[in-house]
CSV table of C-alpha atoms in Angstrom, one decimal:
chain,number,residue,atom,x,y,z
A,1,MET,CA,104.8,134.6,101.1
A,2,ALA,CA,102.5,131.9,101.2
A,3,ILE,CA,99.3,132.3,99.3
A,4,ILE,CA,96.7,129.8,100.9
A,5,ARG,CA,92.7,130.0,101.0
A,6,PRO,CA,90.2,127.6,102.6
A,7,PHE,CA,88.0,125.7,100.5
A,8,ARG,CA,84.3,124.0,100.0
A,9,GLY,CA,85.8,120.5,100.4
A,10,LEU,CA,84.3,117.4,98.5
A,11,ARG,CA,84.0,115.2,101.2
A,12,PRO,CA,82.9,112.0,102.5
A,13,THR,CA,79.7,111.7,104.9
A,14,PRO,CA,81.3,110.4,108.1
A,15,GLU,CA,80.0,106.7,107.9
A,16,LEU,CA,81.8,106.0,104.7
A,17,ALA,CA,85.1,107.6,105.1
A,18,GLU,CA,86.9,105.0,105.3
A,19,LYS,CA,85.5,102.9,102.2
A,20,VAL,CA,85.8,106.2,100.0
A,21,ALA,CA,89.3,106.2,101.2
A,22,ALA,CA,92.3,105.3,98.8
A,23,ARG,CA,95.8,104.8,98.1
A,24,PRO,CA,97.1,107.8,95.3
A,25,TYR,CA,96.5,106.7,92.1
A,26,ASP,CA,100.0,107.0,91.3
A,27,VAL,CA,101.3,104.5,93.9
A,28,LEU,CA,99.8,100.9,92.5
A,29,SER,CA,98.1,99.4,89.7
A,30,ALA,CA,95.2,98.7,87.5
A,31,ALA,CA,94.8,95.4,88.8
A,32,GLU,CA,96.1,96.2,92.4
A,33,ALA,CA,93.0,99.2,92.7
A,34,LYS,CA,90.8,96.8,91.3
A,35,ALA,CA,91.7,94.3,93.6
A,36,GLU,CA,91.7,96.6,96.6
A,37,ALA,CA,87.7,97.9,95.3
A,38,ALA,CA,86.4,94.5,94.9
A,39,GLY,CA,83.3,94.8,96.9
A,40,ASN,CA,83.2,98.2,98.1
A,41,GLN,CA,80.8,100.1,96.1
A,42,TYR,CA,82.3,103.7,97.4
A,43,SER,CA,86.0,103.3,96.8
A,44,PHE,CA,87.7,106.3,95.7
A,45,TYR,CA,89.0,104.1,93.3
A,46,HIS,CA,85.9,104.0,91.1
A,47,VAL,CA,87.0,107.7,90.7
A,48,SER,CA,90.6,107.6,90.8
A,49,LYS,CA,91.5,104.3,88.7
A,50,SER,CA,88.4,103.9,87.1
A,51,GLU,CA,89.5,101.8,84.2
A,52,ILE,CA,88.8,99.0,87.3
A,53,ASP,CA,84.9,99.8,85.5
A,54,LEU,CA,86.1,99.7,81.8
A,55,PRO,CA,86.9,96.1,79.9
A,56,GLU,CA,90.0,94.7,81.0
A,57,GLY,CA,92.8,96.7,78.2
A,58,THR,CA,91.3,99.5,78.0
A,59,ASP,CA,94.1,102.3,77.4
A,60,VAL,CA,94.2,104.3,80.5
A,61,TYR,CA,95.1,107.3,79.3
A,62,SER,CA,92.2,107.4,77.3
A,63,GLN,CA,89.0,109.4,76.8
A,64,SER,CA,86.5,107.0,77.9
A,65,VAL,CA,88.7,106.1,81.0
A,66,TYR,CA,88.5,110.2,82.5
A,67,ASP,CA,84.3,110.1,80.9
A,68,LYS,CA,84.6,107.0,83.5
A,69,ALA,CA,85.5,109.2,86.1
A,70,ALA,CA,83.6,111.8,85.5
A,71,GLU,CA,80.3,109.7,85.4
A,72,ASN,CA,81.5,107.9,89.3
A,73,LEU,CA,81.8,111.1,91.0
A,74,GLN,CA,78.8,112.3,89.7
A,75,LYS,CA,77.2,109.3,90.7
A,76,PHE,CA,78.5,109.4,94.5
A,77,ILE,CA,77.4,112.9,94.8
A,78,LYS,CA,73.8,112.7,93.5
A,79,GLU,CA,73.8,109.3,95.6
A,80,GLY,CA,75.1,111.3,98.6
A,81,THR,CA,78.0,109.1,99.1
A,82,LEU,CA,80.6,112.7,98.6
A,83,PHE,CA,78.7,115.9,100.1
A,84,GLN,CA,80.3,119.9,99.5
A,85,ASP,CA,80.4,121.9,102.5
A,86,ASN,CA,78.9,124.8,102.4
A,87,THR,CA,81.6,127.4,103.8
A,88,PRO,CA,85.3,127.6,102.9
A,89,CYS,CA,86.7,125.4,105.0
A,90,TYR,CA,90.7,124.3,105.9
A,91,TYR,CA,91.2,120.9,106.9
A,92,ILE,CA,93.4,119.2,109.7
A,93,TYR,CA,94.9,115.6,108.6
A,94,ARG,CA,97.1,113.4,111.2
A,95,LEU,CA,98.9,110.4,109.7
A,96,ILE,CA,100.2,108.2,112.5
A,97,MET,CA,102.1,105.3,110.6
A,98,ASN,CA,104.4,103.0,113.1
A,99,GLY,CA,103.8,105.5,116.1
A,100,ARG,CA,105.0,108.5,114.4
A,101,THR,CA,102.8,111.1,113.6
A,102,GLN,CA,102.5,114.2,110.9
A,103,THR,CA,99.8,116.6,110.7
A,104,GLY,CA,99.3,118.9,107.7
A,105,LEU,CA,97.2,121.7,107.0
A,106,VAL,CA,94.6,121.0,103.9
A,107,CYS,CA,94.0,124.1,101.8
A,108,ALA,CA,94.0,125.3,98.2
A,109,SER,CA,97.8,126.6,97.0
A,110,SER,CA,98.6,129.0,94.5
A,111,VAL,CA,98.6,128.3,90.8
A,112,SER,CA,100.2,131.9,90.8
A,113,ASP,CA,102.5,131.0,93.6
A,114,TYR,CA,104.1,127.8,91.7
A,115,ASN,CA,104.3,129.5,88.9
A,116,MET,CA,106.4,132.4,90.5
A,117,GLY,CA,108.3,129.7,92.1
A,118,ILE,CA,106.9,130.5,95.8
A,119,ILE,CA,106.0,127.0,95.9
A,120,LYS,CA,109.7,125.6,95.0
A,121,LYS,CA,110.0,122.0,93.4
A,122,HIS,CA,113.1,119.9,93.1
A,123,GLU,CA,111.8,117.4,90.0
A,124,PHE,CA,111.1,117.8,86.6
A,125,THR,CA,107.9,116.2,85.3
A,126,ARG,CA,107.4,113.2,82.5
A,127,PRO,CA,105.2,115.0,79.3
A,128,ASP,CA,102.8,112.3,79.4
A,129,LYS,CA,102.2,112.1,83.5
A,130,GLU,CA,101.0,115.6,83.2
A,131,GLN,CA,98.6,114.9,80.1
A,132,ASP,CA,97.2,112.4,82.2
A,133,ARG,CA,96.4,114.7,84.9
A,134,ILE,CA,95.1,117.1,82.6
A,135,ASN,CA,92.5,115.3,80.9
A,136,ASN,CA,91.4,114.0,84.9
A,137,ILE,CA,91.0,117.6,85.8
A,138,LYS,CA,88.8,119.1,82.8
A,139,THR,CA,87.3,116.4,82.5
A,140,THR,CA,85.8,115.6,86.1
A,141,ARG,CA,86.5,119.4,86.7
A,142,ALA,CA,87.6,118.4,90.3
A,143,GLN,CA,90.9,118.5,92.0
A,144,THR,CA,91.3,115.0,93.6
A,145,GLY,CA,94.6,114.4,93.4
A,146,ASN,CA,96.6,116.0,96.7
A,147,VAL,CA,99.7,117.7,96.3
A,148,PHE,CA,102.0,117.1,99.4
A,149,LEU,CA,103.6,120.2,100.3
A,150,ALA,CA,106.2,120.8,103.0
A,151,TYR,CA,107.6,124.2,105.1
A,152,ASN,CA,109.8,124.9,107.5
A,153,ASP,CA,108.9,125.1,110.9
A,154,VAL,CA,106.4,128.1,112.0
A,155,PRO,CA,105.8,127.8,116.1
A,156,GLU,CA,102.4,130.0,115.8
A,157,VAL,CA,101.4,127.6,112.9
A,158,ASN,CA,101.9,124.6,114.9
A,159,SER,CA,100.1,125.6,118.0
A,160,LEU,CA,97.0,126.9,116.4
A,161,ILE,CA,96.6,123.4,114.5
A,162,ASP,CA,97.3,121.7,117.6
A,163,HIS,CA,94.7,123.8,119.4
A,164,TRP,CA,92.4,123.2,117.3
A,165,ILE,CA,93.0,119.0,117.5
A,166,HIS,CA,92.5,119.2,121.6
A,167,ALA,CA,89.5,121.7,121.4
A,168,ASN,CA,87.3,120.0,118.4
A,169,ALA,CA,86.2,116.5,117.7
A,170,PRO,CA,87.0,114.6,114.6
A,171,ALA,CA,85.3,114.8,111.5
A,172,TYR,CA,87.0,111.1,110.5
A,173,ASP,CA,89.1,108.8,112.5
A,174,PHE,CA,90.0,105.3,111.3
A,175,THR,CA,93.0,103.4,110.5
A,176,ALA,CA,92.8,101.8,107.2
A,177,ALA,CA,93.6,98.0,106.1
A,178,ASP,CA,97.6,98.6,106.4
A,179,GLY,CA,97.9,100.0,109.7
A,180,ILE,CA,98.0,103.3,109.3
A,181,GLN,CA,95.5,105.8,110.9
A,182,HIS,CA,94.0,108.9,108.8
A,183,THR,CA,92.6,111.5,111.2
A,184,VAL,CA,90.6,114.7,109.7
A,185,TRP,CA,89.5,118.3,111.5
A,186,VAL,CA,87.4,120.9,109.9
A,187,VAL,CA,87.9,124.1,110.2
A,188,ASN,CA,85.1,126.3,109.5
A,189,GLU,CA,84.8,128.7,112.1
A,190,GLU,CA,85.8,132.3,110.7
A,191,GLY,CA,88.0,133.3,113.2
A,192,ALA,CA,90.2,130.5,113.4
A,193,VAL,CA,90.1,130.5,109.5
A,194,ASN,CA,90.9,134.0,108.9
A,195,ASP,CA,94.3,133.3,111.2
A,196,ILE,CA,95.4,130.3,109.7
A,197,THR,CA,95.5,132.3,106.1
A,198,SER,CA,97.2,135.2,107.8
A,199,LEU,CA,99.9,133.6,109.5
A,200,PHE,CA,100.4,131.8,106.2
A,201,SER,CA,100.9,135.1,104.5
A,202,SER,CA,102.9,136.8,107.0
A,203,LYS,CA,105.1,133.6,108.1
A,204,VAL,CA,105.9,131.7,105.5
A,205,PRO,CA,107.8,132.5,102.3
A,206,HIS,CA,107.8,129.4,100.9
A,207,THR,CA,106.9,126.1,100.7
A,208,TYR,CA,108.2,122.7,98.6
A,209,ILE,CA,106.8,120.2,96.9
A,210,ALA,CA,107.3,117.1,99.0
A,211,ASP,CA,105.1,114.6,96.6
A,212,GLY,CA,103.0,115.8,94.0
A,213,HIS,CA,105.1,117.3,90.8
A,214,HIS,CA,102.8,116.4,88.3
A,215,ARG,CA,100.0,117.1,90.4
A,216,ALA,CA,100.4,121.0,90.3
A,217,ALA,CA,102.4,121.2,87.1
A,218,SER,CA,99.0,119.6,85.6
A,219,ALA,CA,97.2,122.2,87.7
A,220,SER,CA,99.3,124.9,86.6
A,221,LEU,CA,98.5,124.0,82.7
A,222,VAL,CA,94.9,123.7,83.2
A,223,GLN,CA,94.3,127.6,84.5
A,224,LYS,CA,97.0,128.6,82.1
A,225,GLU,CA,94.5,127.4,79.6
A,226,PHE,CA,91.4,128.7,81.2
A,227,GLU,CA,92.5,132.0,81.4
A,228,GLU,CA,93.5,131.6,78.3
A,229,LYS,CA,90.2,131.0,77.4
A,230,GLN,CA,88.3,133.2,79.2
A,231,MET,CA,86.3,130.7,81.1
A,232,ILE,CA,87.7,131.5,84.8
A,233,GLY,CA,87.9,135.0,86.7
A,234,THR,CA,90.2,136.3,89.2
A,235,ASP,CA,88.7,134.7,92.5
A,236,ASP,CA,87.7,130.8,90.2
A,237,PRO,CA,89.0,127.9,92.3
A,238,ALA,CA,91.1,126.7,89.5
A,239,ASN,CA,93.5,129.2,90.1
A,240,PHE,CA,93.9,127.6,93.2
A,241,PHE,CA,95.1,123.5,93.7
A,242,LEU,CA,94.7,121.4,96.7
A,243,THR,CA,97.4,120.7,99.0
A,244,THR,CA,97.9,119.6,102.5
A,245,ILE,CA,101.0,121.4,103.8
A,246,PHE,CA,103.2,119.7,106.2
A,247,PRO,CA,105.7,120.8,108.7
A,248,ALA,CA,109.5,119.4,107.8
A,249,SER,CA,110.5,118.4,111.5
A,250,GLN,CA,107.5,115.7,111.0
A,251,LEU,CA,108.5,114.1,107.3
A,252,VAL,CA,111.0,111.5,106.4
A,253,ILE,CA,112.0,111.0,103.1
A,254,LEU,CA,112.5,107.2,102.5
A,255,ASP,CA,114.7,105.7,99.3
A,256,TYR,CA,113.6,105.0,95.9
A,257,ASN,CA,114.7,102.5,94.1
A,258,ARG,CA,115.6,101.9,90.3
A,259,LEU,CA,114.6,98.7,87.9
A,260,VAL,CA,116.2,98.2,84.3
A,261,LYS,CA,114.6,96.2,81.4
A,262,ASP,CA,118.2,95.1,80.6
A,263,LEU,CA,122.5,95.5,80.6
A,264,ASN,CA,122.4,98.2,77.4
A,265,GLY,CA,124.1,94.9,75.7
A,266,LEU,CA,126.3,93.7,78.7
A,267,THR,CA,126.7,90.7,80.2
A,268,LYS,CA,126.6,90.3,83.9
A,269,GLU,CA,130.3,89.7,84.1
A,270,ALA,CA,130.9,93.1,81.4
A,271,LEU,CA,128.9,95.2,84.0
A,272,LEU,CA,130.4,94.4,87.1
A,273,SER,CA,133.7,95.3,85.3
A,274,ARG,CA,132.5,98.5,84.3
A,275,LEU,CA,131.2,99.0,87.5
A,276,GLU,CA,134.7,98.4,89.1
A,277,TYR,CA,135.6,101.7,87.3
A,278,ASP,CA,134.0,103.9,89.5
A,279,PHE,CA,132.7,101.8,92.7
A,280,THR,CA,134.3,99.0,95.2
A,281,VAL,CA,132.1,96.5,94.1
A,282,GLU,CA,131.5,93.2,96.5
A,283,SER,CA,129.6,90.4,96.8
A,284,ILE,CA,126.8,90.2,99.4
A,285,GLY,CA,124.7,86.8,98.6
A,286,HIS,CA,121.0,86.4,97.9
A,287,LEU,CA,119.6,88.2,100.6
A,288,PRO,CA,118.8,91.7,100.1
A,289,GLN,CA,120.6,94.7,101.6
A,290,GLN,CA,119.3,97.9,102.7
A,291,PRO,CA,122.5,100.3,102.0
A,292,SER,CA,123.4,101.8,105.4
A,293,MET,CA,125.3,104.7,104.3
A,294,LEU,CA,125.5,107.8,101.8
A,295,HIS,CA,127.3,106.7,98.7
A,296,GLU,CA,126.5,103.0,99.5
A,297,PHE,CA,123.9,101.0,97.3
A,298,SER,CA,122.7,97.5,96.6
A,299,MET,CA,122.2,96.0,93.4
A,300,TYR,CA,120.3,93.2,92.9
A,301,LEU,CA,121.8,91.0,89.2
A,302,GLU,CA,120.7,87.2,88.3
A,303,GLY,CA,120.2,85.9,91.9
A,304,THR,CA,122.7,87.6,93.6
A,305,TRP,CA,123.0,91.1,95.2
A,306,TYR,CA,125.9,93.4,95.8
A,307,ARG,CA,127.3,96.3,97.6
A,308,LEU,CA,128.4,99.1,95.6
A,309,VAL,CA,130.4,102.2,97.3
A,310,ALA,CA,131.1,105.0,94.6
A,311,LYS,CA,135.1,106.2,94.9
A,312,GLU,CA,135.9,109.6,95.4
A,313,GLY,CA,135.8,111.8,92.3
A,314,THR,CA,132.4,109.7,91.0
A,315,TYR,CA,130.7,112.7,92.7
A,316,THR,CA,131.2,116.7,93.6
A,317,THR,CA,129.9,118.4,97.2
A,318,ASP,CA,127.5,120.9,95.2
A,319,PRO,CA,123.6,120.3,96.3
A,320,ILE,CA,123.2,117.9,93.2
A,321,GLY,CA,126.4,116.5,92.8
A,322,ILE,CA,126.8,114.6,96.0
A,323,LEU,CA,122.8,112.9,96.1
A,324,ASP,CA,123.5,109.4,96.0
A,325,VAL,CA,120.3,109.7,92.7
A,326,THR,CA,122.9,111.7,91.1
A,327,ILE,CA,125.6,109.8,91.2
A,328,LEU,CA,123.8,106.6,90.1
A,329,SER,CA,122.6,108.6,87.6
A,330,ASN,CA,125.8,110.0,86.1
A,331,ASN,CA,128.0,106.9,86.7
A,332,VAL,CA,125.2,103.4,85.8
A,333,LEU,CA,122.4,104.3,84.3
A,334,ASP,CA,123.5,106.6,82.3
A,335,LYS,CA,127.4,106.1,81.4
A,336,ILE,CA,126.8,102.0,81.5
A,337,LEU,CA,123.2,101.6,80.7
A,338,GLY,CA,123.1,104.5,78.1
A,339,ILE,CA,119.9,106.0,79.7
A,340,LYS,CA,119.8,109.6,79.1
A,341,ASP,CA,116.4,111.0,80.0
A,342,GLN,CA,114.7,109.1,83.0
A,343,ARG,CA,111.7,111.1,82.7
A,344,THR,CA,110.5,109.5,79.2
A,345,ASP,CA,112.9,106.6,78.6
A,346,LYS,CA,110.9,103.2,78.9
A,347,ARG,CA,113.4,100.9,79.8
A,348,ILE,CA,113.9,102.4,83.7
A,349,ASP,CA,111.2,102.2,86.6
A,350,PHE,CA,110.9,103.0,89.8
A,351,VAL,CA,110.1,101.5,93.1
A,352,GLY,CA,108.6,103.2,96.3
A,353,GLY,CA,111.2,102.2,99.5
A,354,ILE,CA,107.6,100.9,101.5
A,355,ARG,CA,107.3,98.2,98.5
A,356,GLY,CA,110.7,97.1,100.3
A,357,LEU,CA,113.8,94.8,98.6
A,358,GLN,CA,112.0,92.5,98.0
A,359,GLU,CA,109.7,94.1,95.2
A,360,LEU,CA,113.1,94.4,93.3
A,361,VAL,CA,113.7,90.9,93.6
A,362,LYS,CA,110.3,90.1,92.3
A,363,ARG,CA,110.0,91.7,89.7
A,364,VAL,CA,114.1,90.9,88.1
A,365,ASP,CA,113.3,87.3,88.9
A,366,SER,CA,110.3,87.5,86.7
A,367,GLY,CA,112.2,88.6,84.3
A,368,GLU,CA,110.1,92.0,84.0
A,369,MET,CA,113.7,93.8,84.9
A,370,LYS,CA,117.0,92.3,84.3
A,371,VAL,CA,118.8,94.8,87.6
A,372,ALA,CA,117.5,96.8,90.2
A,373,PHE,CA,119.6,99.7,92.6
A,374,ALA,CA,118.9,100.0,96.0
A,375,LEU,CA,119.8,103.9,97.3
A,376,TYR,CA,120.2,105.3,100.4
A,377,PRO,CA,117.0,108.2,101.0
A,378,VAL,CA,118.1,111.8,101.0
A,379,THR,CA,117.2,114.2,104.0
A,380,ILE,CA,114.4,116.8,104.0
A,381,GLN,CA,117.1,119.4,104.4
A,382,GLN,CA,118.8,117.9,101.0
A,383,LEU,CA,115.6,118.6,99.2
A,384,PHE,CA,115.1,122.1,100.3
A,385,ASP,CA,118.3,123.0,99.5
A,386,ILE,CA,118.1,122.2,95.7
A,387,ALA,CA,114.6,123.1,95.6
A,388,ASP,CA,116.4,126.8,97.1
A,389,SER,CA,119.3,126.6,94.5
A,390,GLY,CA,117.2,126.4,91.9
A,391,ASN,CA,118.3,122.6,90.9
A,392,VAL,CA,116.1,119.7,90.3
A,393,MET,CA,117.0,116.2,91.3
A,394,PRO,CA,117.2,113.3,89.4
A,395,PRO,CA,113.4,112.1,88.4
A,396,LYS,CA,111.9,110.1,91.2
A,397,SER,CA,114.5,111.1,94.0
A,398,THR,CA,112.2,111.2,97.2
A,399,TRP,CA,109.6,108.7,98.5
A,400,PHE,CA,107.2,109.9,101.6
A,401,GLU,CA,105.6,107.9,103.7
A,402,PRO,CA,103.0,107.7,105.2
A,403,LYS,CA,100.4,108.9,102.4
A,404,LEU,CA,97.3,110.8,101.6
A,405,ARG,CA,94.7,109.1,100.9
A,406,ASP,CA,92.5,109.8,97.6
A,407,GLY,CA,88.5,110.4,98.5
A,408,LEU,CA,88.8,111.9,102.0
A,409,ILE,CA,89.3,115.8,100.5
A,410,SER,CA,88.8,117.5,96.9
A,411,GLN,CA,88.4,120.6,95.6
A,412,MET,CA,85.6,120.9,92.9
A,413,ILE,CA,86.6,123.8,89.6
């Protein structure tokens, strides 16, 4: 069963919450973060993307970036921008996007649960991304990146959370510039805290990582290092990591699309010819079109969109083989374009569906990338099925929206 516990959250004073809140560190570039933080001394980008405060061209993985993050975090604490709750609490975090609501529980989840598979994964991680988070956590001594977990609905948990929301005023409630409403309640009453802990330990056999595989893996590796060096005890915060757990019924997965820098030595005509072995290929013009069903893909190449429909025999019916990300990986990225490991190959990049197909057009038309592929999104049940089977999806298979904001709740370790 899932082991969770309350913790003393590090969070902004109510009047500064909206200014502090920042998009997750891994969904935007340093240039985008610098533009968003312009004129806002309270923005959490000064911690999560601290390269914005260093000379342009600074290596984002250099120790100076992690040192600056730690310096800025301590400055926020010293100046009172952030404060730490006096007692361990749970936090309820509700997001509303385009009229759709999802409400999660912010808690500290057990590293041991992650190591033993009670917290289930569906992706491998990239070593360079893991090391980045390890360096950040060790230098700042804080977990500032929230891991987004999901669980099969438990009516008693949903009821308890709903009751708290209706009976108590929120600590924060604001609508960000992108139109997403963020509301946070602090659960600090001992009876309610104990009830939540008990419900998860008795009613929730597993949780699933929806978003944040690298953050979870890094927390585990930091805990292991601290334990080996005898730096922590049994009850130390580093034995847990920052998570927000959402009921599956409230979640929606968006597409997660691919960009490739070159055609692996092929001409456009040769690529189209090779694709016809495994797909029906149809030119659909200059306007972007989302795939409308499973096993259908949209490809953008040299100013033209193409519809690709996978032929029978290009996929299997097992939980992994039937996924569109698997079909694309096996029959295009690997077989034709020579991309064997999407976690490490620098020729491929990934774009979440929230950015829209125009982001694919922009990056191809600029010459930065040569070809783009848009995919039909996987379902939350497919994610659960794969995690339950012990398999993993190809990297960057799921994109969840809306996303939690960094800076609203962090855990010190």
